[in-house]
Short mmCIF file of C-alpha atoms in Angstrom, two decimals:
data_model
loop_
_atom_site.label_atom_id
_atom_site.label_comp_id
_atom_site.label_asym_id
_atom_site.label_seq_id
_atom_site.Cartn_x
_atom_site.Cartn_y
_atom_site.Cartn_z
CA UNK X 7 -115.97 -61.23 -127.00
CA UNK X 8 -116.97 -59.49 -123.89
CA UNK X 9 -120.24 -57.76 -123.35
CA UNK X 10 -120.23 -55.01 -120.91
CA UNK X 11 -123.12 -54.11 -118.90
CA UNK X 12 -124.37 -50.92 -117.36
CA UNK X 13 -124.35 -51.13 -113.22
CA UNK X 14 -128.17 -50.99 -112.30
CA UNK X 15 -128.13 -48.27 -109.75
CA UNK X 16 -130.97 -46.56 -108.15
CA UNK X 17 -129.35 -42.70 -107.64
CA UNK X 18 -131.68 -40.08 -106.56
CA UNK X 19 -131.27 -37.13 -108.64
CA UNK X 20 -131.63 -34.79 -105.76
CA UNK X 21 -128.65 -36.48 -104.27
CA UNK X 22 -126.41 -36.66 -107.04
CA UNK X 23 -127.10 -32.75 -107.34
CA UNK X 24 -125.90 -32.11 -103.90
CA UNK X 25 -123.01 -34.17 -104.12
CA UNK X 26 -121.90 -32.70 -107.47
CA UNK X 27 -122.50 -29.34 -105.66
CA UNK X 28 -120.76 -29.97 -102.34
CA UNK X 29 -117.84 -31.18 -103.81
CA UNK X 30 -117.24 -29.18 -107.29
CA UNK X 31 -117.51 -32.08 -109.84
CA UNK X 32 -119.59 -33.06 -112.50
CA UNK X 33 -122.38 -35.01 -112.70
CA UNK X 34 -120.39 -38.21 -114.25
CA UNK X 35 -117.63 -37.92 -111.25
CA UNK X 36 -120.54 -38.07 -109.01
CA UNK X 37 -122.15 -40.99 -110.63
CA UNK X 38 -118.92 -42.65 -110.57
CA UNK X 39 -118.01 -42.22 -106.59
CA UNK X 40 -121.71 -43.66 -105.86
CA UNK X 41 -121.44 -46.74 -108.36
CA UNK X 42 -118.21 -47.17 -106.77
CA UNK X 43 -119.65 -47.46 -103.33
CA UNK X 44 -117.09 -45.10 -102.10
CA UNK X 45 -117.64 -43.53 -98.74
CA UNK X 46 -118.26 -39.68 -98.88
CA UNK X 47 -115.69 -39.81 -95.85
CA UNK X 48 -112.98 -41.12 -98.46
CA UNK X 49 -114.22 -38.64 -101.59
CA UNK X 50 -111.02 -36.69 -100.77
CA UNK X 51 -108.55 -39.40 -101.53
CA UNK X 52 -110.03 -39.77 -104.82
CA UNK X 53 -110.60 -36.16 -105.44
CA UNK X 54 -107.66 -34.50 -104.26
CA UNK X 55 -104.17 -34.84 -104.58
CA UNK X 56 -102.30 -32.36 -102.42
CA UNK X 57 -99.41 -33.18 -100.40
CA UNK X 58 -101.01 -31.35 -97.66
CA UNK X 59 -103.72 -33.54 -97.05
CA UNK X 60 -101.67 -36.78 -96.17
CA UNK X 61 -101.97 -37.46 -92.36
CA UNK X 62 -100.13 -35.86 -90.00
CA UNK X 63 -97.02 -38.03 -88.79
CA UNK X 64 -97.41 -36.75 -85.42
CA UNK X 65 -100.29 -38.71 -84.68
CA UNK X 66 -98.17 -41.91 -84.62
CA UNK X 67 -97.06 -43.23 -81.36
CA UNK X 68 -94.15 -42.56 -80.20
CA UNK X 69 -92.86 -40.45 -82.58
CA UNK X 70 -91.92 -37.80 -80.31
CA UNK X 71 -89.40 -40.25 -78.37
CA UNK X 72 -88.05 -40.81 -82.07
CA UNK X 73 -87.00 -37.62 -82.39
CA UNK X 74 -85.30 -37.44 -79.45
CA UNK X 75 -83.47 -40.22 -79.54
CA UNK X 76 -82.04 -38.86 -83.40
CA UNK X 77 -81.24 -35.82 -81.92
CA UNK X 78 -79.50 -37.54 -78.66
CA UNK X 79 -77.34 -39.61 -81.44
CA UNK X 80 -76.76 -35.91 -83.19
CA UNK X 81 -75.26 -34.53 -80.43
CA UNK X 82 -73.23 -37.43 -79.23
CA UNK X 83 -72.33 -38.07 -82.95
CA UNK X 84 -73.13 -41.74 -82.66
CA UNK X 85 -72.84 -44.79 -85.30
CA UNK X 86 -76.44 -45.77 -86.66
CA UNK X 87 -76.78 -48.53 -88.65
CA UNK X 88 -80.25 -49.09 -90.33
CA UNK X 89 -81.42 -52.35 -90.98
CA UNK X 90 -83.94 -53.03 -93.76
CA UNK X 91 -86.03 -55.92 -95.82
CA UNK X 92 -84.84 -57.16 -99.13
CA UNK X 93 -87.81 -56.39 -101.12
CA UNK X 94 -88.94 -53.71 -103.29
CA UNK X 95 -90.77 -51.82 -99.88
CA UNK X 96 -87.52 -52.25 -97.45
CA UNK X 97 -85.27 -50.97 -100.20
CA UNK X 98 -87.38 -48.07 -100.37
CA UNK X 99 -87.83 -47.75 -96.50
CA UNK X 100 -83.93 -47.85 -96.26
CA UNK X 101 -83.00 -45.19 -98.66
CA UNK X 102 -85.59 -42.76 -96.86
CA UNK X 103 -84.41 -43.22 -93.83
CA UNK X 104 -80.51 -43.16 -94.62
CA UNK X 105 -80.54 -40.15 -96.93
CA UNK X 106 -82.81 -38.42 -94.35
CA UNK X 107 -80.20 -39.14 -91.55
CA UNK X 108 -77.58 -38.46 -93.97
CA UNK X 109 -79.32 -34.81 -94.07
CA UNK X 110 -78.74 -34.40 -90.50
CA UNK X 111 -75.35 -35.09 -90.58
CA UNK X 112 -75.29 -38.41 -88.41
CA UNK X 113 -73.15 -41.07 -88.93
CA UNK X 114 -75.01 -43.83 -91.03
CA UNK X 115 -74.74 -46.99 -92.77
CA UNK X 116 -76.98 -49.92 -93.86
CA UNK X 117 -77.48 -53.33 -94.29
CA UNK X 118 -80.03 -55.58 -96.13
CA UNK X 119 -80.20 -59.32 -95.32
CA UNK X 120 -78.30 -61.25 -98.40
CA UNK X 121 -76.51 -64.24 -99.41
CA UNK X 122 -78.68 -66.51 -97.72
CA UNK X 123 -79.22 -64.39 -94.52
CA UNK X 124 -82.86 -64.83 -93.28
CA UNK X 125 -85.49 -62.05 -92.95
CA UNK X 126 -84.85 -59.97 -89.54
CA UNK X 127 -82.58 -59.02 -86.98
CA UNK X 128 -79.88 -61.87 -85.97
CA UNK X 129 -77.36 -61.82 -83.18
CA UNK X 130 -74.26 -62.21 -85.99
CA UNK X 131 -75.77 -58.76 -87.18
CA UNK X 132 -75.57 -57.84 -84.01
CA UNK X 133 -72.55 -58.62 -82.80
CA UNK X 134 -70.97 -57.17 -86.24
CA UNK X 135 -72.39 -54.00 -85.14
CA UNK X 136 -71.28 -54.06 -81.96
CA UNK X 137 -67.72 -54.48 -83.63
CA UNK X 138 -68.54 -51.37 -85.61
CA UNK X 139 -69.10 -49.54 -82.56
CA UNK X 140 -72.79 -49.04 -83.43
CA UNK X 141 -74.86 -47.61 -80.54
CA UNK X 142 -78.47 -47.34 -82.26
CA UNK X 143 -80.14 -49.66 -85.02
CA UNK X 144 -83.12 -48.59 -86.58
CA UNK X 145 -85.05 -51.15 -88.45
CA UNK X 146 -87.52 -50.23 -91.48
CA UNK X 147 -89.97 -52.73 -92.68
CA UNK X 148 -88.89 -55.34 -90.19
CA UNK X 149 -88.23 -55.65 -86.59
CA UNK X 150 -91.47 -56.22 -85.02
CA UNK X 151 -91.22 -60.00 -84.54
CA UNK X 152 -87.59 -60.15 -83.53
CA UNK X 153 -87.89 -59.41 -80.07
CA UNK X 154 -85.35 -62.08 -78.73
CA UNK X 155 -82.92 -60.45 -81.06
CA UNK X 156 -83.72 -56.86 -79.84
CA UNK X 157 -83.54 -58.70 -76.43
CA UNK X 158 -79.66 -59.67 -77.14
CA UNK X 159 -78.82 -55.89 -78.53
CA UNK X 160 -79.84 -54.32 -75.71
CA UNK X 161 -77.79 -56.60 -73.42
CA UNK X 162 -75.11 -55.57 -75.10
CA UNK X 163 -75.72 -51.68 -75.42
CA UNK X 164 -77.26 -51.45 -78.60
CA UNK X 165 -80.61 -49.59 -78.38
CA UNK X 166 -83.28 -50.17 -81.33
CA UNK X 167 -85.61 -48.15 -82.74
CA UNK X 168 -88.14 -50.25 -85.08
CA UNK X 169 -89.99 -48.64 -87.66
CA UNK X 170 -92.49 -51.26 -89.35
CA UNK X 171 -96.11 -51.73 -90.82
CA UNK X 172 -96.39 -55.50 -89.86
CA UNK X 173 -98.83 -56.55 -86.95
CA UNK X 174 -97.15 -57.02 -83.75
CA UNK X 175 -97.79 -60.42 -81.72
CA UNK X 176 -100.02 -60.62 -79.06
CA UNK X 177 -97.31 -60.86 -76.68
CA UNK X 178 -95.19 -58.03 -77.82
CA UNK X 179 -93.48 -55.82 -75.53
CA UNK X 180 -90.27 -53.77 -75.71
CA UNK X 181 -88.76 -50.83 -74.08
CA UNK X 182 -87.27 -49.80 -77.40
CA UNK X 183 -88.84 -47.08 -79.52
CA UNK X 184 -91.54 -48.74 -81.79
CA UNK X 185 -93.08 -46.51 -84.74
CA UNK X 186 -95.86 -48.62 -86.17
CA UNK X 187 -99.61 -47.78 -86.76
CA UNK X 188 -100.70 -51.04 -85.60
CA UNK X 189 -99.61 -50.50 -82.17
CA UNK X 190 -102.44 -50.67 -79.35
CA UNK X 191 -103.44 -46.92 -78.42
CA UNK X 192 -102.00 -45.67 -81.83
CA UNK X 193 -103.63 -42.61 -83.03
CA UNK X 194 -102.69 -42.68 -86.44
CA UNK X 195 -106.23 -42.91 -88.61
CA UNK X 196 -104.74 -45.12 -91.41
CA UNK X 197 -103.34 -48.45 -90.81
CA UNK X 198 -102.73 -50.01 -94.17
CA UNK X 199 -99.47 -47.89 -95.02
CA UNK X 200 -96.28 -49.84 -96.44
CA UNK X 201 -93.08 -49.85 -94.21
CA UNK X 202 -91.34 -46.99 -96.56
CA UNK X 203 -94.27 -44.84 -95.51
CA UNK X 204 -93.91 -45.40 -91.99
CA UNK X 205 -90.12 -44.60 -92.58
CA UNK X 206 -91.15 -41.28 -94.64
CA UNK X 207 -93.61 -40.18 -91.91
CA UNK X 208 -90.77 -40.67 -89.19
CA UNK X 209 -88.39 -38.71 -91.37
CA UNK X 210 -90.97 -36.16 -92.17
CA UNK X 211 -91.75 -35.53 -88.41
CA UNK X 212 -88.05 -35.31 -87.77
CA UNK X 213 -87.58 -33.01 -90.43
CA UNK X 214 -90.26 -31.05 -89.13
CA UNK X 215 -88.83 -30.77 -85.62
CA UNK X 216 -86.20 -28.21 -86.49
CA UNK X 217 -88.84 -25.87 -87.26
CA UNK X 218 -88.53 -22.70 -84.95
CA UNK X 219 -91.76 -23.90 -82.77
CA UNK X 220 -91.04 -27.41 -82.42
CA UNK X 221 -89.30 -27.41 -78.89
CA UNK X 222 -91.85 -24.94 -77.35
CA UNK X 223 -94.43 -25.62 -75.15
CA UNK X 224 -97.16 -23.90 -77.09
CA UNK X 225 -100.99 -22.98 -76.82
CA UNK X 226 -103.17 -22.12 -80.03
CA UNK X 227 -105.62 -19.59 -79.29
CA UNK X 228 -109.15 -18.79 -81.40
CA UNK X 229 -111.48 -16.36 -80.52
CA UNK X 230 -114.67 -17.18 -82.18
CA UNK X 231 -117.33 -14.67 -82.62
CA UNK X 232 -120.89 -16.03 -82.77
CA UNK X 233 -124.43 -13.96 -82.76
CA UNK X 234 -124.45 -14.22 -79.00
CA UNK X 235 -121.35 -14.69 -77.33
CA UNK X 236 -117.46 -14.65 -77.93
CA UNK X 237 -115.75 -18.46 -77.16
CA UNK X 238 -112.32 -18.91 -76.50
CA UNK X 239 -110.80 -22.18 -77.76
CA UNK X 240 -107.05 -23.10 -76.71
CA UNK X 241 -105.43 -26.27 -77.41
CA UNK X 242 -102.17 -26.90 -75.80
CA UNK X 243 -99.44 -28.51 -78.28
CA UNK X 244 -96.13 -29.78 -77.29
CA UNK X 245 -93.88 -31.29 -79.84
CA UNK X 246 -96.01 -30.74 -82.55
CA UNK X 247 -98.72 -33.06 -80.47
CA UNK X 248 -101.97 -32.34 -79.24
CA UNK X 249 -102.12 -32.56 -75.34
CA UNK X 250 -105.20 -30.86 -74.07
CA UNK X 251 -108.18 -28.83 -74.91
CA UNK X 252 -109.79 -25.63 -73.10
CA UNK X 253 -113.24 -23.80 -73.94
CA UNK X 254 -114.22 -20.55 -72.15
CA UNK X 255 -117.27 -18.24 -73.38
CA UNK X 256 -117.37 -14.51 -72.39
CA UNK X 257 -120.67 -15.08 -70.38
CA UNK X 258 -118.95 -16.87 -67.75
CA UNK X 259 -117.74 -15.25 -64.66
CA UNK X 260 -114.62 -12.91 -65.91
CA UNK X 261 -112.67 -13.80 -62.82
CA UNK X 262 -113.39 -17.74 -63.50
CA UNK X 263 -112.32 -17.58 -67.17
CA UNK X 264 -109.27 -15.04 -66.46
CA UNK X 265 -108.11 -17.50 -63.72
CA UNK X 266 -108.31 -20.84 -66.13
CA UNK X 267 -106.63 -19.13 -68.73
CA UNK X 268 -103.95 -17.74 -66.59
CA UNK X 269 -103.62 -21.36 -65.38
CA UNK X 270 -103.64 -22.76 -68.82
CA UNK X 271 -101.22 -20.81 -70.51
CA UNK X 272 -98.74 -20.40 -67.71
CA UNK X 273 -95.22 -20.93 -68.92
CA UNK X 274 -96.12 -21.45 -72.48
CA UNK X 275 -95.65 -19.86 -75.70
CA UNK X 276 -99.01 -18.51 -76.92
CA UNK X 277 -99.79 -18.50 -80.78
CA UNK X 278 -102.45 -16.93 -82.75
CA UNK X 279 -103.73 -16.72 -86.32
CA UNK X 280 -104.31 -12.95 -86.92
CA UNK X 281 -103.35 -10.68 -83.86
CA UNK X 282 -105.02 -7.73 -85.20
CA UNK X 283 -108.47 -9.53 -84.90
CA UNK X 284 -107.40 -11.82 -82.08
CA UNK X 285 -105.52 -9.72 -79.61
CA UNK X 286 -108.68 -7.29 -79.16
CA UNK X 287 -111.14 -10.26 -78.46
CA UNK X 288 -108.57 -11.50 -76.47
CA UNK X 289 -107.80 -8.67 -74.09
CA UNK X 290 -111.29 -7.52 -73.89
CA UNK X 291 -112.90 -10.41 -73.04
CA UNK X 292 -110.92 -12.81 -71.51
CA UNK X 293 -107.46 -11.11 -70.05
CA UNK X 294 -108.00 -8.01 -68.66
CA UNK X 295 -106.28 -9.26 -65.57
CA UNK X 296 -103.22 -10.85 -66.99
CA UNK X 297 -100.44 -10.00 -69.45
CA UNK X 298 -100.21 -12.59 -72.10
CA UNK X 299 -97.98 -11.80 -75.23
CA UNK X 300 -98.82 -13.44 -78.33
CA UNK X 301 -97.01 -14.76 -81.48
CA UNK X 302 -98.60 -14.52 -85.11
CA UNK X 303 -98.31 -17.57 -87.06
CA UNK X 304 -100.32 -15.63 -89.73
CA UNK X 305 -97.48 -13.68 -90.96
CA UNK X 306 -95.23 -15.89 -92.82
CA UNK X 307 -98.25 -17.99 -93.89
CA UNK X 308 -99.42 -14.57 -95.53
CA UNK X 309 -96.09 -14.03 -97.41
CA UNK X 310 -96.73 -17.36 -99.16
CA UNK X 311 -100.24 -16.57 -99.55
CA UNK X 312 -101.07 -12.99 -99.62
CA UNK X 313 -105.12 -13.35 -100.30
CA UNK X 314 -105.06 -14.00 -96.73
CA UNK X 315 -104.15 -10.69 -95.53
CA UNK X 316 -106.94 -9.47 -93.66
CA UNK X 317 -108.54 -13.08 -93.16
CA UNK X 318 -109.32 -14.50 -90.25
CA UNK X 319 -109.00 -17.83 -88.50
CA UNK X 320 -112.62 -18.50 -89.32
CA UNK X 321 -111.56 -17.56 -93.34
CA UNK X 322 -109.10 -20.57 -93.27
CA UNK X 323 -111.06 -22.86 -91.74
CA UNK X 324 -114.02 -22.22 -94.29
CA UNK X 325 -111.27 -22.42 -96.96
CA UNK X 326 -109.16 -25.60 -96.15
CA UNK X 327 -109.96 -28.21 -98.29
CA UNK X 328 -110.00 -30.84 -95.57
CA UNK X 329 -113.05 -29.77 -93.73
CA UNK X 330 -114.96 -30.00 -96.97
CA UNK X 331 -114.88 -33.55 -96.53
CA UNK X 332 -114.69 -34.09 -92.78
CA UNK X 333 -116.38 -33.27 -89.79
CA UNK X 334 -114.33 -32.73 -86.99
CA UNK X 335 -114.61 -31.30 -83.43
CA UNK X 336 -112.96 -27.94 -82.91
CA UNK X 337 -110.43 -28.86 -81.34
CA UNK X 338 -108.84 -30.93 -84.06
CA UNK X 339 -109.74 -27.90 -86.57
CA UNK X 340 -107.28 -25.69 -84.74
CA UNK X 341 -104.93 -28.92 -84.45
CA UNK X 342 -104.85 -29.54 -88.05
CA UNK X 343 -104.90 -25.57 -89.05
CA UNK X 344 -101.82 -25.19 -86.69
CA UNK X 345 -99.98 -28.50 -88.37
CA UNK X 346 -100.82 -27.34 -91.89
CA UNK X 347 -99.94 -23.84 -91.40
CA UNK X 348 -96.52 -25.01 -89.78
CA UNK X 349 -96.00 -27.43 -92.55
CA UNK X 350 -96.75 -25.07 -95.45
CA UNK X 351 -94.61 -22.32 -94.18
CA UNK X 352 -91.45 -24.50 -93.78
CA UNK X 353 -91.99 -26.14 -97.35
CA UNK X 354 -88.33 -25.19 -98.23
CA UNK X 355 -86.92 -26.85 -95.26
CA UNK X 356 -89.44 -30.02 -95.92
CA UNK X 357 -88.36 -30.17 -99.43
CA UNK X 358 -85.56 -32.67 -99.52
CA UNK X 359 -88.13 -35.36 -97.64
CA UNK X 360 -91.08 -34.60 -99.79
CA UNK X 361 -89.13 -35.73 -102.99
CA UNK X 362 -88.72 -38.66 -101.28
CA UNK X 363 -92.22 -39.57 -102.04
CA UNK X 364 -91.42 -41.01 -105.21
CA UNK X 365 -89.92 -43.84 -103.22
CA UNK X 366 -92.66 -44.47 -101.17
CA UNK X 367 -95.28 -44.81 -104.13
CA UNK X 368 -92.66 -47.14 -105.68
CA UNK X 369 -92.48 -49.05 -102.28
CA UNK X 370 -96.25 -48.97 -101.53
CA UNK X 371 -97.26 -50.01 -105.14
CA UNK X 372 -94.27 -53.22 -104.93
CA UNK X 373 -95.95 -54.64 -101.36
CA UNK X 374 -99.10 -54.78 -102.75
CA UNK X 375 -101.02 -51.98 -100.49
CA UNK X 376 -104.79 -51.28 -100.81
CA UNK X 377 -105.06 -47.98 -103.08
CA UNK X 378 -107.28 -46.69 -100.60
CA UNK X 379 -107.36 -43.74 -98.27
CA UNK X 380 -103.89 -41.46 -98.16
CA UNK X 381 -102.31 -44.33 -100.19
CA UNK X 382 -103.78 -42.30 -103.09
CA UNK X 383 -102.62 -39.41 -102.78
CA UNK X 384 -99.11 -40.53 -102.04
CA UNK X 385 -99.42 -42.51 -105.64
CA UNK X 386 -100.57 -39.23 -107.03
CA UNK X 387 -98.04 -37.22 -105.54
CA UNK X 388 -94.86 -39.82 -105.71
CA UNK X 389 -95.67 -40.52 -109.16
CA UNK X 390 -96.03 -36.86 -110.35
CA UNK X 391 -92.24 -36.41 -108.35
CA UNK X 392 -90.98 -39.68 -110.50
CA UNK X 393 -92.33 -38.20 -113.59
CA UNK X 394 -90.36 -35.19 -113.04
CA UNK X 395 -87.20 -37.19 -114.07
CA UNK X 396 -85.00 -35.41 -111.13
CA UNK X 397 -83.40 -39.07 -110.01
CA UNK X 398 -80.88 -40.35 -112.65
CA UNK X 399 -80.92 -44.01 -111.16
CA UNK X 400 -85.19 -43.87 -111.13
CA UNK X 401 -84.23 -42.29 -114.93
CA UNK X 402 -82.51 -45.48 -115.92
CA UNK X 403 -85.35 -47.84 -114.91
CA UNK X 404 -87.91 -45.67 -116.62
CA UNK X 405 -85.64 -45.79 -119.76
CA UNK X 406 -85.27 -49.61 -119.31
CA UNK X 407 -89.15 -50.04 -119.47
CA UNK X 408 -89.43 -47.33 -122.25
CA UNK X 409 -91.44 -45.26 -120.27
CA UNK X 410 -88.85 -42.11 -120.01
CA UNK X 411 -90.80 -39.89 -122.17
CA UNK X 412 -94.04 -41.17 -121.24
CA UNK X 413 -96.19 -37.97 -120.07
CA UNK X 414 -97.68 -39.47 -117.09
CA UNK X 415 -96.03 -42.78 -115.10
CA UNK X 416 -98.89 -44.80 -113.72
CA UNK X 417 -99.32 -47.25 -111.05
CA UNK X 418 -99.07 -50.19 -113.38
CA UNK X 419 -95.83 -48.80 -114.93
CA UNK X 420 -94.34 -49.24 -111.70
CA UNK X 421 -96.15 -52.57 -110.65
CA UNK X 422 -95.15 -54.35 -113.79
CA UNK X 423 -92.09 -52.56 -114.94
CA UNK X 424 -90.07 -51.20 -112.08
CA UNK X 425 -91.42 -53.19 -109.02
CA UNK X 426 -90.16 -56.58 -110.18
CA UNK X 427 -86.70 -55.62 -111.65
CA UNK X 428 -85.99 -54.27 -107.69
CA UNK X 429 -87.95 -57.09 -106.17
CA UNK X 430 -85.54 -59.52 -107.93
CA UNK X 431 -82.43 -57.97 -106.51
CA UNK X 432 -83.92 -59.32 -102.99
CA UNK X 433 -84.83 -62.61 -104.39
CA UNK X 434 -81.40 -63.26 -105.67
CA UNK X 435 -80.07 -62.11 -102.52
CA UNK X 436 -78.74 -58.96 -103.74
CA UNK X 437 -80.48 -55.83 -102.71
CA UNK X 438 -77.81 -54.07 -101.66
CA UNK X 439 -77.03 -53.30 -105.55
CA UNK X 440 -80.44 -51.93 -105.95
CA UNK X 441 -79.57 -49.48 -102.92
CA UNK X 442 -76.27 -48.37 -104.02
CA UNK X 443 -77.74 -47.85 -107.78
CA UNK X 444 -80.83 -45.91 -106.53
CA UNK X 445 -78.32 -44.14 -103.95
CA UNK X 446 -75.47 -42.81 -105.94
CA UNK X 447 -75.57 -39.69 -108.20
CA UNK X 448 -72.27 -40.78 -110.12
CA UNK X 449 -73.20 -41.93 -113.65
CA UNK X 450 -70.70 -44.24 -113.94
CA UNK X 451 -71.59 -46.28 -110.68
CA UNK X 452 -75.13 -46.20 -111.74
CA UNK X 453 -74.30 -47.67 -115.48
CA UNK X 454 -72.34 -50.22 -113.51
CA UNK X 455 -74.63 -50.91 -110.93
CA UNK X 456 -77.67 -50.93 -113.45
CA UNK X 457 -75.95 -53.50 -115.85
CA UNK X 458 -75.70 -55.82 -112.52
CA UNK X 459 -79.05 -55.33 -111.89
CA UNK X 460 -80.17 -56.44 -115.39
CA UNK X 461 -78.09 -59.31 -115.19
CA UNK X 462 -79.65 -60.36 -111.77
CA UNK X 463 -83.50 -59.76 -113.37
CA UNK X 464 -82.71 -61.65 -116.09
CA UNK X 465 -81.19 -64.66 -113.99
CA UNK X 466 -84.46 -64.35 -111.76
CA UNK X 467 -86.52 -64.46 -115.18
CA UNK X 468 -84.56 -67.72 -116.26
CA UNK X 469 -85.10 -69.24 -113.01
CA UNK X 470 -88.99 -68.47 -112.68
CA UNK X 471 -88.96 -69.93 -116.52
CA UNK X 472 -87.24 -72.93 -115.74
CA UNK X 473 -89.02 -73.62 -112.27
CA UNK X 474 -92.49 -73.31 -114.45
CA UNK X 475 -91.67 -75.53 -116.87
CA UNK X 476 -90.36 -77.91 -114.22
CA UNK X 477 -93.75 -77.85 -112.71
CA UNK X 478 -95.68 -78.12 -115.90
CA UNK X 479 -93.94 -81.26 -116.88
CA UNK X 480 -94.50 -82.92 -113.56
CA UNK X 481 -98.16 -82.10 -113.79
CA UNK X 482 -98.43 -83.73 -117.69
#
């Protein structure tokens, strides 16, 4: 019988009270966070479950190059091949990329190693792609270690986009587009994401690039009133990526301020939040001698959140959950607000992509990624999406696991009941069957493919049991 002992702690009552009050939690929850030695900067990932708190995909290095290349493929009606890995992470990464590119009308197919084929790209695969007039191969959950094969593809006129989460080698170098949080100089704030998550982030950024302001060179202005001065903050944003920051003070020489501002905003689209409040301060203190036309991004936001009528950007900053947990510089606050206003006001456009967080959750759990940082929010949102029972193929998996009617699907349910059956198809070189099963909405195909998957899983169990018994006999 286990005897549970309470962990000895020396929690100061004052500190406990501060944490409970600051984060609007009770004393038990505050004690739990402290006892688990959770850093205060990570409280958000334990206490929140909003998709808005996932990290900005435009922080990934080369994400704008990825978007540009896909837009070129759309314009030229190119044939694209997605090449994935055969485990559950690779399967889900493939589905996310495939469905997203299909959403935008691309000619896209996919390939997973099968029937004894090795992990990663091969010259044989590239030769086959050449015969099928493929001009672009996108790897998901692999590719970072296939430099020789990538060079071979390039020599044949095929471009490669690598989306991967594995570590690049010391001598890794390529002229091809690479999306990987482990790249040198990559600014993505969390590195331990699964391959399916890298695929999702690329697809989310691609989806957001179809919003109105993406292709414009922007300047986001914020006029901040303090007790003694008016401060102008300006950030330049190009393709939703933060480029540079300008700070001006109304106590400086007006002519110098005006010249600096005019140079900063030249040939750019100027955006603000709440034009009534901001334009008055702008024209009075900084733009007397220049003509600046502004776009108010608060208008669509207020349609969705009418409580913010007459509210200022300062009010929005104070109401933003993220800043309750994170101390950030003003330029990063503005960039965060900008991104989230665009994200929130375009959620209808992004809905298809966001629903694929169910696959991100499955792949993240199956690949044994650490359940920290944004992975926690991915699981919360993704598991809720699975619990909606909107994906017929996933429902078959839930039914087989006797959890179809369960109110809440847990990470343990995925880890022990769903992931093994998907991984079994890859282990027996039949991962394409799992992808076909998960992609289709045809009930007859779902039933037939699920029957095949069940047979594969039973064969996997039989082989594992046989191997276990052989090892047991050999060691006795």
